[in-house]
Amino acid sequence: MEYVFGIDIGGTSIKCGLFTTLGELKEKWEIPTRTQEQGKFILGDIAKDLLEKCSLWSLERENIAGVGLGVPGPVTADGIVQQCVNLGWKKLHIEKQMQDLTGFSVKAANDANVAALGELWMGGGKGYQSIVLVTLGTGVGSGVILDGKVIHGSCGAAGEIGHLVMNPAETRQCACGGFGHLEQYASATGLVNLAKFALEEKQEPSCLREEKELTAKAIFDAAKKGDSLAETLVNTMCSYLGRALANVAMTLDPEVFVLGGGVSKAGDMIAERVNYYYNSNILEPLKQKEIRMAQLGNDAGIYGSAKLVL
Amino acid sequence: MEYVFGIDIGGTSIKCGLFTTLGELKEKWEIPTRTQEQGKFILGDIAKDLLEKCSLWSLERENIAGVGLGVPGPVTADGIVQQCVNLGWKKLHIEKQMQDLTGFSVKAANDANVAALGELWMGGGKGYQSIVLVTLGTGVGSGVILDGKVIHGSCGAAGEIGHLVMNPAETRQCACGGFGHLEQYASATGLVNLAKFALEEKQEPSCLREEKELTAKAIFDAAKKGDSLAETLVNTMCSYLGRALANVAMTLDPEVFVLGGGVSKAGDMIAERVNYYYNSNILEPLKQKEIRMAQLGNDAGIYGSAKLVL
């Protein structure tokens, strides 16, 4: 049996997985991310950990197909990180360095793309070759896989759909400084902001007025209970997201969209509405594209980075 | 020396080119498109013509690398046309049929994608591997090439950016039935419509009021002469186009955009403004992407279909 390591490097912890090459997760664990001194310890920490894990599982060098790395920033197709603010990294030949440290074959890619690859391999996109994974969390990110191949983009910035300009008339600003970006409406933060604005501007009664600290979950729960203001907010969010997916489909035409991230836990409530607004904004031949839910949660990154190597 | 045929099938005529495999165009010619009886004569006409051309140039079977076909409609990655309204075709195994008729190796693709491949091979995108060719004509179409590979899309509908929803508040309708699509502002037809609306709604003097039949060219010429209303129209067009390209870049991140089609003849006048609005709507790492002009004009299709085979 051959094995492969999938490593998802985050700003506070590094998620690690040991997989068979058939996609079975044998063990998963985490180690802390030491971002001190421009993140110079990170790769060494991972390398040391993996070599220990090999000895624990009695794995020989020839049993290891390689190591995949998911990185929270752009990675070029030849395995170079230009900059990675969260980790303190400047330009880094990440694949080569990790290879030198472990002797294993190494592949690296952006974490959003890697998560998409994970969902394609063993999650909500299983059985497909071309998917766009849209991650709805604090922000909105996406990973693009076409014909089984990760689309990095020439600056490593493909799939940055959180900053699609969806509403040119918007006067409120996105975190990036722009106006009317998808993230302002379809992320958890965006939805909470929409709620705050609505509660200030409208007189309409709503159970949301009683919440001490508004969260996306509270808004979805209120909408499920029939709170009219919350329902309007969820519809607004889904209309922006549906229209954005339509725009992405008219550019890329993937087989399927997969929705992941915290917000996607609202499940069917979102899926139905996004579908409706998608179909209202799309050309005939692209109608009725499947919009599915992600299945791997926080493990998408380790699955996807493992798959990078195979 | 090896040769390759590049064929661009249009609704009224079929453009044909004989190329060396290095990209030198040896001869180009046209034959009429017989759309009668659901276009059943088209492939036979082409096959007969190509075999005659081989005998004229004394080309043996082993001198011919193959035949590439550009088709005005979606073609799947395995060479099947689902429907092609302009030619009268229903479902057609176009590659297999042409192969049976000529004995040559055959590849087919959508004409917008093929034109993009042509510009990448020998035109405005030469030297690049990832381009989006945006064709500004009666409508707005695009062809997408990533890492040298044509992106067809799962329904053959990748690059349908003419129908990106750019203005959700628009009350006027696109030809497709939707509202606020890119094509309504950035095609020749769209620009002329914008002018008609403005001339009706505004009192502002403009030399366009003297035109018997408004054309995109007349509008560009007036703007160049400093006609203020015409300048506003060209700016509006370029702001929509710049923002649309920004949205495409945040999805695909190509190395370069190439603008083609009739409208692109306005050249620098468009390029500068589109650049400005692109940079106003894009994330930092994607700024300053090159926006170039197409170079092959109507020959992009024969170049690109030839390149399909190689």
Coordinates of C-alpha atoms in Angstrom, one line a residue, chain B residues 155-270:
Chain B
C155 CA -21.8 22.4 -22.0
G156 CA -19.5 24.0 -24.5
A157 CA -20.6 27.4 -23.2
A158 CA -17.4 28.7 -21.5
G159 CA -16.6 32.3 -22.5
E160 CA -20.2 33.4 -23.0
I161 CA -19.3 36.7 -21.3
G162 CA -21.7 38.8 -23.5
H163 CA -24.4 37.8 -21.1
L164 CA -22.7 38.6 -17.8
V165 CA -25.2 40.6 -15.8
M166 CA -23.4 43.9 -15.4
N167 CA -26.3 46.1 -14.3
P168 CA -29.0 44.5 -12.2
A169 CA -31.0 47.8 -12.2
E170 CA -31.3 47.9 -16.1
T171 CA -34.9 48.0 -17.3
R172 CA -34.1 47.5 -21.0
Q173 CA -33.9 44.0 -22.4
C174 CA -31.0 42.1 -23.9
A175 CA -31.6 40.2 -27.2
C176 CA -31.5 37.0 -25.1
G177 CA -34.4 38.2 -22.9
G178 CA -32.2 39.1 -19.8
F179 CA -31.5 42.5 -18.4
G180 CA -28.3 44.5 -18.0
H181 CA -26.0 42.2 -19.9
L182 CA -22.6 43.2 -21.1
E183 CA -23.6 43.0 -24.7
Q184 CA -26.2 45.7 -24.1
Y185 CA -23.4 48.2 -23.5
A186 CA -20.2 46.9 -25.1
S187 CA -21.2 45.5 -28.5
A188 CA -21.5 47.6 -31.7
T189 CA -25.3 47.2 -31.5
G190 CA -25.2 48.0 -27.8
L191 CA -23.2 51.2 -28.3
V192 CA -25.6 52.4 -31.1
N193 CA -28.6 51.7 -28.8
L194 CA -27.0 53.7 -26.0
A195 CA -26.5 56.5 -28.5
K196 CA -30.2 56.4 -29.6
F197 CA -31.4 56.5 -26.0
A198 CA -29.1 59.4 -25.1
L199 CA -30.1 61.4 -28.2
E200 CA -33.8 61.0 -27.3
E201 CA -33.4 61.6 -23.6
K202 CA -31.0 64.5 -23.6
Q203 CA -31.1 68.0 -25.1
E204 CA -27.3 68.1 -25.4
P205 CA -26.0 69.1 -28.9
S206 CA -24.1 66.5 -30.8
C207 CA -22.9 65.9 -34.3
L208 CA -24.5 62.4 -34.0
R209 CA -27.9 64.1 -34.4
E210 CA -27.0 64.7 -38.1
E211 CA -26.2 61.0 -38.8
K212 CA -28.8 59.3 -41.0
E213 CA -27.9 55.9 -39.8
L214 CA -26.0 55.7 -36.5
T215 CA -23.1 53.3 -36.5
A216 CA -20.5 52.4 -33.9
K217 CA -17.8 53.9 -36.2
A218 CA -19.7 57.2 -36.4
I219 CA -19.8 57.3 -32.6
F220 CA -16.1 56.6 -32.2
D221 CA -15.2 59.2 -34.9
A222 CA -17.4 61.8 -33.2
A223 CA -15.7 61.1 -29.8
K224 CA -12.3 61.5 -31.4
K225 CA -13.4 64.9 -32.7
G226 CA -14.3 65.9 -29.2
D227 CA -18.1 65.5 -29.4
S228 CA -19.0 65.5 -25.7
L229 CA -22.1 63.2 -26.0
A230 CA -20.1 60.7 -28.0
E231 CA -17.3 60.8 -25.5
T232 CA -19.7 60.0 -22.7
L233 CA -21.0 57.0 -24.7
V234 CA -17.6 55.6 -25.4
N235 CA -16.7 56.0 -21.7
T236 CA -19.9 54.2 -20.7
M237 CA -19.1 51.4 -23.0
C238 CA -15.5 51.1 -21.8
S239 CA -16.5 51.3 -18.1
Y240 CA -18.8 48.3 -18.6
L241 CA -16.2 46.4 -20.6
G242 CA -13.4 47.2 -18.1
R243 CA -15.5 46.1 -15.2
A244 CA -16.5 42.9 -17.0
L245 CA -12.8 42.1 -17.8
A246 CA -12.0 42.7 -14.1
N247 CA -14.7 40.2 -13.2
V248 CA -13.3 37.7 -15.7
A249 CA -9.8 38.2 -14.4
M250 CA -10.9 37.5 -10.8
T251 CA -12.3 34.2 -12.0
L252 CA -9.7 33.1 -14.5
D253 CA -6.6 35.3 -14.1
P254 CA -5.3 35.0 -17.7
E255 CA -2.0 36.5 -18.6
V256 CA -3.5 38.9 -21.1
F257 CA -6.8 40.1 -22.6
V258 CA -7.0 40.5 -26.4
L259 CA -9.7 42.6 -27.9
G260 CA -11.0 41.7 -31.3
G261 CA -14.0 42.2 -33.6
G262 CA -15.2 45.3 -35.5
V263 CA -15.5 47.6 -32.4
S264 CA -11.8 46.9 -31.5
K265 CA -10.8 48.9 -34.6
A266 CA -11.3 52.0 -32.4
G267 CA -7.9 50.8 -31.0
D268 CA -6.1 53.0 -28.5
M269 CA -9.2 55.0 -27.8
I270 CA -10.8 51.9 -26.3

